[in-house]
Short mmCIF file of C-alpha atoms and ligand atoms in Angstrom, two decimals:
data_model
loop_
_atom_site.label_atom_id
_atom_site.label_comp_id
_atom_site.label_asym_id
_atom_site.label_seq_id
_atom_site.Cartn_x
_atom_site.Cartn_y
_atom_site.Cartn_z
CA MET A 1 112.13 81.83 97.52
CA SER A 2 108.67 80.43 97.46
CA VAL A 3 106.53 79.87 100.52
CA GLN A 4 103.13 78.31 100.11
CA CYS A 5 100.47 78.33 102.76
CA THR A 6 97.31 76.27 102.43
CA ILE A 7 94.49 76.65 104.93
CA ASN A 8 92.34 73.51 105.04
CA CYS A 9 90.33 74.24 108.14
CA GLU A 10 87.97 76.80 109.54
CA LEU A 11 87.91 78.25 113.01
CA PRO A 12 84.54 79.80 113.82
CA ALA A 13 84.76 83.61 114.01
CA VAL A 14 88.53 83.69 113.50
CA TYR A 15 90.11 85.13 110.38
CA ILE A 16 93.46 83.55 109.56
CA ASN A 17 95.60 86.10 107.74
CA LYS A 18 97.45 83.96 105.23
CA ARG A 19 99.54 86.83 103.85
CA LEU A 20 100.74 87.68 107.31
CA LEU A 21 101.89 84.10 107.88
CA LEU A 22 103.60 84.06 104.48
CA ARG A 23 105.45 87.29 105.28
CA ARG A 24 106.62 85.96 108.62
CA ALA A 25 107.69 82.62 107.09
CA ALA A 26 109.64 84.46 104.38
CA TRP A 27 111.37 86.50 107.10
CA LEU A 28 112.30 83.26 108.92
CA LEU A 29 113.76 81.75 105.73
CA ARG A 30 115.86 84.86 105.14
CA LYS A 31 117.05 84.91 108.74
CA ASN A 32 118.10 81.25 108.57
CA GLY A 33 120.03 81.73 105.32
CA VAL A 34 117.66 79.64 103.21
CA ALA A 35 115.90 82.40 101.33
CA ASP A 36 116.49 80.53 98.07
CA HIS A 37 114.55 77.47 99.30
CA SER A 38 110.86 76.62 99.04
CA LEU A 39 108.63 75.75 101.94
CA SER A 40 105.07 74.56 102.28
CA ILE A 41 102.83 75.28 105.27
CA LEU A 42 99.54 73.46 105.72
CA LEU A 43 96.95 74.35 108.36
CA ILE A 44 94.51 71.55 109.14
CA ASN A 45 92.19 70.48 111.97
CA ASP A 46 92.73 68.17 114.96
CA ASP A 47 91.22 65.08 113.28
CA GLU A 48 93.56 65.35 110.33
CA ILE A 49 96.68 65.96 112.38
CA SER A 50 95.70 63.03 114.67
CA TRP A 51 95.67 60.79 111.61
CA LEU A 52 99.14 62.01 110.52
CA ASN A 53 100.44 61.69 114.06
CA GLN A 54 99.27 58.05 114.22
CA HIS A 55 100.41 57.17 110.73
CA TYR A 56 103.89 58.70 110.77
CA ARG A 57 104.83 58.76 114.47
CA ASN A 58 102.70 56.02 115.93
CA LYS A 59 101.33 58.50 118.47
CA GLN A 60 97.69 58.87 119.36
CA GLY A 61 95.70 62.09 119.38
CA PRO A 62 96.31 65.55 117.97
CA THR A 63 99.54 67.52 118.21
CA ASN A 64 100.31 71.15 117.33
CA VAL A 65 102.93 70.83 114.58
CA LEU A 66 104.56 68.16 112.41
CA SER A 67 107.48 68.64 110.04
CA PHE A 68 108.15 66.55 106.97
CA PRO A 69 111.60 67.28 105.54
CA LEU A 70 112.35 66.46 101.93
CA GLU A 71 115.58 64.64 102.77
CA ASP A 72 118.11 64.16 99.98
CA TYR A 73 115.84 65.97 97.62
CA PRO A 74 118.00 67.36 94.78
CA PHE A 75 116.20 70.73 94.62
CA LYS A 76 116.03 73.57 97.11
CA GLU A 77 112.86 72.36 98.80
CA LEU A 78 112.78 72.28 102.60
CA GLY A 79 109.59 70.25 102.97
CA ASP A 80 106.23 70.65 104.71
CA ILE A 81 105.18 72.11 108.03
CA VAL A 82 101.73 70.85 109.05
CA ILE A 83 99.94 72.65 111.87
CA SER A 84 96.65 72.00 113.61
CA ALA A 85 95.03 75.44 113.69
CA GLU A 86 92.54 74.12 116.26
CA THR A 87 95.27 73.11 118.71
CA ALA A 88 97.18 76.33 117.97
CA TYR A 89 94.04 78.32 118.81
CA VAL A 90 93.57 76.58 122.18
CA GLU A 91 97.28 77.04 122.98
CA ALA A 92 97.16 80.72 122.04
CA GLN A 93 94.30 81.26 124.48
CA LYS A 94 96.14 79.44 127.28
CA LEU A 95 99.31 81.45 126.63
CA ASN A 96 97.31 84.66 126.29
CA ILE A 97 98.87 85.48 122.94
CA SER A 98 97.31 85.99 119.52
CA LEU A 99 96.55 83.05 117.23
CA HIS A 100 98.92 84.46 114.61
CA ASP A 101 101.74 84.72 117.13
CA ARG A 102 101.15 81.10 118.16
CA LEU A 103 101.08 80.00 114.51
CA THR A 104 104.31 81.93 113.91
CA TRP A 105 105.89 80.16 116.85
CA LEU A 106 104.85 76.77 115.48
CA ILE A 107 106.13 77.67 112.00
CA THR A 108 109.47 78.61 113.59
CA HIS A 109 109.57 75.33 115.48
CA GLY A 110 108.67 73.34 112.37
CA LEU A 111 111.24 75.17 110.28
CA LEU A 112 114.03 74.43 112.76
CA HIS A 113 113.13 70.74 112.47
CA LEU A 114 113.31 70.99 108.68
CA LEU A 115 116.74 72.57 109.04
CA GLY A 116 117.98 69.56 111.02
CA HIS A 117 117.39 70.54 114.66
CA ASP A 118 115.68 67.96 116.84
CA HIS A 119 114.81 68.44 120.51
CA GLU A 120 114.20 64.71 120.83
CA GLN A 121 117.93 64.02 120.39
CA GLY A 122 118.78 64.81 124.02
CA GLU A 123 118.80 67.61 126.56
CA LYS A 124 121.62 69.62 125.00
CA GLU A 125 120.03 69.68 121.58
CA ALA A 126 116.61 70.46 123.12
CA LEU A 127 118.08 73.48 124.93
CA ALA A 128 119.92 74.71 121.84
CA MET A 129 116.76 74.43 119.74
CA TRP A 130 114.67 76.20 122.38
CA ASP A 131 117.24 79.04 122.57
CA LEU A 132 117.30 79.48 118.82
CA GLU A 133 113.50 79.45 118.66
CA GLN A 134 113.24 82.15 121.35
CA LYS A 135 115.86 84.29 119.65
CA LEU A 136 114.09 84.12 116.28
CA ILE A 137 110.69 84.92 117.79
CA SER A 138 112.02 87.90 119.68
CA GLN A 139 113.89 89.25 116.61
CA LEU A 140 110.75 88.80 114.53
CA GLN A 141 108.73 90.71 117.12
CA GLN A 142 111.26 93.54 117.08
CA SER A 143 111.14 93.75 113.32
CA ARG A 144 107.33 93.80 113.55
CA SER A 145 107.28 96.48 116.20
CA ILE A 146 108.70 98.90 113.63
CA GLN A 147 105.50 98.20 111.76
CA MET A 148 103.11 98.83 114.64
CA ALA A 149 100.67 101.49 113.60
CA GLN A 150 101.27 105.00 114.91
CA LEU A 151 98.66 107.65 115.48
CA ALA A 152 98.92 110.96 113.61
CA ILE A 153 96.29 113.57 114.40
CA ASN A 154 94.70 115.97 111.99
CA VAL A 155 93.95 119.28 113.74
CA ASP A 156 92.14 121.00 110.84
CA HIS A 157 88.87 121.02 112.75
CA VAL A 158 90.32 123.06 115.58
CA ALA A 159 90.98 125.74 112.97
CA THR A 160 87.45 125.29 111.60
CA VAL A 161 86.00 126.23 115.00
CA ARG A 162 88.37 129.20 115.33
CA ASN A 163 87.52 130.47 111.86
CA ALA A 164 83.79 130.23 112.56
CA ARG A 165 84.26 133.15 114.97
CA GLY A 166 87.03 134.89 113.06
CA ILE A 167 89.15 135.19 116.21
CA THR A 168 92.29 133.45 117.46
CA GLU A 169 90.81 130.68 119.63
CA PRO A 170 90.93 127.70 119.64
CA ASP A 171 94.40 127.62 118.18
CA PRO A 172 95.42 124.54 116.13
CA VAL A 173 99.04 125.20 117.10
CA ALA A 174 98.27 124.83 120.81
CA ALA A 175 96.05 121.82 120.02
CA ALA A 176 98.92 120.14 118.16
CA SER A 177 101.13 120.49 121.25
CA ILE A 178 98.44 118.92 123.45
CA CYS A 179 98.09 116.02 120.97
CA GLU A 180 101.83 115.44 121.08
CA LEU A 181 101.92 115.57 124.88
CA ALA A 182 99.13 112.96 124.94
CA GLY A 183 101.17 110.64 122.73
CA ALA A 184 100.45 111.47 119.07
CA ALA A 185 103.27 110.39 116.79
CA GLY A 186 102.59 113.09 114.24
CA ILE A 187 100.44 116.08 113.32
CA VAL A 188 98.58 116.41 110.02
CA VAL A 189 97.18 119.61 108.54
CA HIS A 190 95.57 120.29 105.19
CA LEU A 191 96.46 123.65 103.68
CA ARG A 192 93.57 124.15 101.31
CA GLU A 193 93.56 126.59 98.42
CA ASP A 194 90.61 128.46 100.00
CA ARG A 195 92.25 128.38 103.49
CA ARG A 196 88.91 127.38 104.96
CA HIS A 197 90.57 126.03 108.11
CA ILE A 198 94.38 125.88 108.36
CA ASN A 199 96.08 129.07 107.14
CA ASP A 200 99.60 130.20 106.27
CA ARG A 201 100.32 131.45 109.80
CA ASP A 202 99.30 128.05 111.22
CA VAL A 203 101.62 126.02 108.99
CA ARG A 204 104.50 128.41 109.66
CA LEU A 205 104.11 128.15 113.43
CA LEU A 206 103.41 124.43 113.32
CA ARG A 207 106.60 123.87 111.37
CA GLU A 208 108.48 125.58 114.19
CA THR A 209 106.69 123.93 117.10
CA ILE A 210 105.85 120.35 116.09
CA LYS A 211 108.20 118.02 117.91
CA THR A 212 107.08 114.77 116.24
CA ARG A 213 106.39 114.82 112.49
CA MET A 214 104.53 117.32 110.37
CA ASN A 215 102.53 115.83 107.52
CA LEU A 216 101.23 118.54 105.18
CA GLU A 217 98.19 117.47 103.18
CA MET A 218 97.77 119.39 99.97
CA GLY A 219 96.47 119.41 96.42
CA ALA A 220 99.11 119.24 93.68
CA ASN A 221 98.63 122.92 92.95
CA LYS A 222 101.42 125.27 91.87
CA LYS A 223 101.09 127.85 94.67
CA ILE A 224 100.70 125.25 97.43
CA ILE A 225 103.67 123.29 96.08
CA GLU A 226 105.79 126.45 96.41
CA ILE A 227 104.65 126.91 100.02
CA ALA A 228 105.45 123.28 100.82
CA LEU A 229 108.91 123.55 99.29
CA GLY A 230 109.62 126.59 101.46
CA LEU A 231 108.12 125.06 104.58
CA LYS A 232 109.82 121.66 104.27
CA PRO A 233 107.38 119.53 106.32
CA ASP A 234 108.54 116.03 107.28
CA MET A 235 106.32 114.67 104.53
CA VAL A 236 103.49 115.75 102.26
CA THR A 237 100.33 113.84 101.41
CA LEU A 238 98.89 114.69 98.02
CA VAL A 239 95.09 114.65 97.98
CA PRO A 240 92.46 115.57 95.39
CA GLU A 241 90.94 118.91 96.28
CA LYS A 242 87.65 120.37 95.15
CA ARG A 243 86.35 123.68 96.48
CA GLU A 244 82.76 122.49 96.81
CA GLU A 245 83.54 119.38 98.87
CA LEU A 246 83.03 119.28 102.64
CA THR A 247 86.13 117.13 103.18
CA THR A 248 88.46 115.18 100.87
CA GLU A 249 85.96 112.95 99.13
CA GLY A 250 87.74 110.27 97.15
CA GLY A 251 91.28 109.11 96.61
CA LEU A 252 93.60 110.53 93.97
CA ASP A 253 93.30 109.03 90.52
CA VAL A 254 97.03 108.39 90.33
CA ALA A 255 96.68 106.03 87.37
CA GLY A 256 94.91 108.77 85.41
CA GLN A 257 97.41 111.60 86.10
CA LYS A 258 100.75 109.87 86.44
CA LYS A 259 102.73 112.55 84.59
CA LYS A 260 101.50 115.49 86.67
CA LEU A 261 101.92 113.69 89.99
CA ALA A 262 105.34 112.28 89.05
CA LYS A 263 106.50 115.87 88.46
CA THR A 264 105.31 116.98 91.91
CA ILE A 265 106.92 113.93 93.53
CA ALA A 266 110.21 114.68 91.78
CA LYS A 267 110.16 118.32 93.00
CA MET A 268 109.48 117.23 96.59
CA ARG A 269 112.12 114.52 96.42
CA LYS A 270 114.68 117.05 95.26
CA ALA A 271 113.87 119.08 98.38
CA GLY A 272 114.16 115.96 100.57
CA ILE A 273 110.41 115.73 101.28
CA PRO A 274 108.88 112.23 101.07
CA VAL A 275 105.52 112.06 99.33
CA SER A 276 102.45 110.05 100.23
CA LEU A 277 99.55 109.66 97.78
CA PHE A 278 96.03 109.43 99.19
CA ILE A 279 94.36 106.70 97.15
CA ASP A 280 91.35 104.43 97.19
CA PRO A 281 92.31 100.86 98.12
CA GLU A 282 92.58 99.57 94.56
CA GLU A 283 95.41 97.60 92.98
CA LYS A 284 95.52 99.91 89.94
CA GLN A 285 96.15 102.97 92.14
CA VAL A 286 98.72 101.17 94.31
CA ARG A 287 100.65 100.06 91.23
CA ALA A 288 100.52 103.55 89.68
CA SER A 289 101.76 105.11 92.97
CA TYR A 290 104.70 102.72 92.97
CA ASP A 291 105.44 103.41 89.29
CA ILE A 292 105.74 107.17 89.78
CA GLY A 293 108.04 106.96 92.79
CA ALA A 294 105.80 107.70 95.80
CA THR A 295 107.35 106.82 99.16
CA TYR A 296 104.01 106.20 100.86
CA VAL A 297 100.42 105.60 99.97
CA GLU A 298 97.65 106.58 102.35
CA LEU A 299 94.72 104.22 101.86
CA HIS A 300 91.31 105.88 101.99
CA THR A 301 89.28 104.21 104.73
CA GLY A 302 86.12 106.25 104.10
CA ARG A 303 84.07 103.55 102.36
CA TYR A 304 84.94 101.05 105.11
CA CYS A 305 83.89 103.53 107.82
CA ASP A 306 80.70 104.61 106.06
CA ALA A 307 79.50 101.06 105.26
CA THR A 308 75.88 100.55 106.29
CA SER A 309 75.89 96.75 106.54
CA GLU A 310 78.28 94.17 107.98
CA SER A 311 78.79 92.52 104.59
CA GLU A 312 79.63 95.84 102.93
CA ARG A 313 82.06 96.72 105.73
CA GLU A 314 83.71 93.30 105.40
CA LYS A 315 84.11 93.80 101.66
CA GLU A 316 85.66 97.25 102.12
CA TYR A 317 87.93 95.98 104.89
CA LYS A 318 89.24 93.29 102.53
CA PHE A 319 90.04 95.90 99.87
CA ILE A 320 92.07 97.85 102.43
CA ALA A 321 93.87 94.76 103.80
CA GLU A 322 94.71 93.51 100.32
CA SER A 323 95.83 96.90 99.00
CA ALA A 324 97.99 97.39 102.09
CA ASP A 325 99.60 94.00 101.46
CA GLU A 326 100.19 94.79 97.79
CA ALA A 327 101.71 98.18 98.57
CA TYR A 328 103.85 96.78 101.40
CA GLU A 329 105.16 93.99 99.21
CA MET A 330 106.08 96.45 96.46
CA GLY A 331 108.16 98.35 99.02
CA LEU A 332 105.78 101.27 99.52
CA ARG A 333 105.20 102.52 103.05
CA VAL A 334 101.53 102.39 103.97
CA ASN A 335 99.37 104.83 105.92
CA ALA A 336 95.58 104.88 106.18
CA GLY A 337 92.89 107.31 107.16
CA HIS A 338 89.63 109.16 106.69
CA GLY A 339 86.50 108.68 108.72
CA LEU A 340 88.14 106.42 111.32
CA ASP A 341 86.52 106.62 114.74
CA TYR A 342 86.55 104.89 118.13
CA GLN A 343 84.73 101.85 116.67
CA THR A 344 86.29 101.46 113.23
CA THR A 345 89.97 102.10 113.95
CA SER A 346 90.90 98.89 115.73
CA ARG A 347 90.72 96.51 112.76
CA ILE A 348 92.69 98.85 110.53
CA ALA A 349 95.36 99.40 113.18
CA ALA A 350 95.68 95.62 113.53
CA LEU A 351 97.01 95.32 109.97
CA ASP A 352 100.74 94.98 110.42
CA THR A 353 101.38 96.43 106.97
CA ILE A 354 100.09 99.84 108.08
CA GLU A 355 102.51 102.32 109.61
CA GLU A 356 100.39 105.29 110.49
CA LEU A 357 96.75 106.24 110.87
CA SER A 358 95.68 109.78 110.17
CA ILE A 359 92.64 110.66 112.28
CA GLY A 360 91.00 114.03 112.77
CA HIS A 361 87.27 114.48 113.08
CA ALA A 362 86.50 111.70 115.57
CA ILE A 363 89.19 112.84 118.00
CA ILE A 364 88.39 116.55 117.83
CA ALA A 365 84.65 115.77 118.18
CA ARG A 366 85.26 113.61 121.28
CA ALA A 367 87.54 116.28 122.71
CA ILE A 368 84.48 118.54 123.07
CA TYR A 369 83.08 116.08 125.61
CA VAL A 370 86.14 114.66 127.34
CA GLY A 371 88.97 117.08 126.57
CA LEU A 372 91.66 116.77 123.90
CA ASP A 373 94.21 115.03 126.09
CA GLN A 374 91.82 112.22 127.01
CA ALA A 375 90.41 111.91 123.49
CA VAL A 376 93.93 111.38 122.12
CA ARG A 377 94.91 108.92 124.86
CA GLU A 378 91.75 106.84 124.27
CA MET A 379 92.44 106.61 120.54
CA LYS A 380 96.10 105.86 121.15
CA LYS A 381 95.12 102.95 123.39
CA ILE A 382 92.85 101.55 120.67
CA VAL A 383 95.69 101.73 118.15
CA HIS A 384 98.19 100.22 120.57
CA ASP A 385 95.91 97.39 121.72
CA ALA A 386 95.01 96.56 118.11
CA SER A 387 98.62 95.92 117.19
CA MET A 388 98.63 93.17 119.83
CA ILE A 389 95.71 91.37 118.17
CA VAL A 390 97.46 89.88 115.13
N1 LIG B 1 93.55 111.56 105.58
C1 LIG B 1 93.25 112.45 104.62
C2 LIG B 1 94.01 112.39 103.34
C3 LIG B 1 92.25 113.43 104.82
O1 LIG B 1 91.97 114.32 103.85
C4 LIG B 1 91.60 113.49 106.06
C5 LIG B 1 90.56 114.56 106.30
O2 LIG B 1 91.13 115.79 106.39
C6 LIG B 1 91.94 112.54 107.04
C7 LIG B 1 92.90 111.58 106.77
C8 LIG B 1 91.30 112.54 108.38
O3 LIG B 1 89.97 112.22 108.24
P1 LIG B 1 88.98 112.36 109.47
O4 LIG B 1 88.96 113.81 109.83
O5 LIG B 1 87.69 111.86 108.96
O6 LIG B 1 89.56 111.51 110.57
#
């Protein structure tokens, strides 16, 4: 299958995610049994589509979509779908849906034309085409909803506060339950070699009490590996760990220590524990993670969150979006986290390649002012609303 998408227009202040459209078009081809065919999608402006509309259909003014089938073509080429992104944008606003959802709708409509459906052939055919279009859109949305980002909460900092006093309160185990009651889809804890926050008692009790998913962050260290194998969390995330660091500072250099990490992954796999590798958003690290059999990668969002200028943040965002696409297309599951807060999370959660966000500090810090329940609910709303943007 080959789907090409060319964007020959610009909408002010709107980013058109070409990879997203390609993924959705590929899904539509598979669903319609023409996965072995090629398709071309062209996004243009109103002036250009008006010209095509006049030239090929003798109709004046812009339209939203035109299909040009390659009839009787001897190869498996379906033809071209040409869309006015400007008209699609106006329609999306009127329908109160996202531009990408409107573009997907128009691609679906155009594809059905290329496959021989034509609503202009009479009422019966128009109804049948409409039905099919609705069915495809709703199935596509369901398949996407599996991909909507979930919120996992790191409760390490609750333990940091407890340990500062050397007593039993606040308890990260109780905090984890509150996070789950407020809608967290998972709990993350980092069992460090120096036990500076989460300790062995915490992970034992959390394993017993977590109702959602327990993600154990850890260094690939012999003693911690043994604990993880005994504990059997729902997944582990391997991170680089240095004693002198305040928090996990960079991603794992998977490419530089493939052998060691592959061994740890194999041990976990044998015990039925999926492994995620915490990496910087770089193609080399994504590829290496895939090569050594990771189930997930967690993309480090720290540089994006810490950016001090708009242009730097944009650059870092692109690295994350592109690495997430690369990982997703290789078949890796994709999580992201580190440094995300109530301002920076939305754009990351809007990437439909990302399954789960791991957020700790911002939520626990806000909980001091508004309470843990509300802090979790506010972040959950941001994550949920963001998945409606694309
Ligand atoms: N993901 C990983 C791998 C981490 O090490 C951390 C920090 O413990 C987080 C996510 C959460 O980062 P933050 O506390 O900045 O939200």
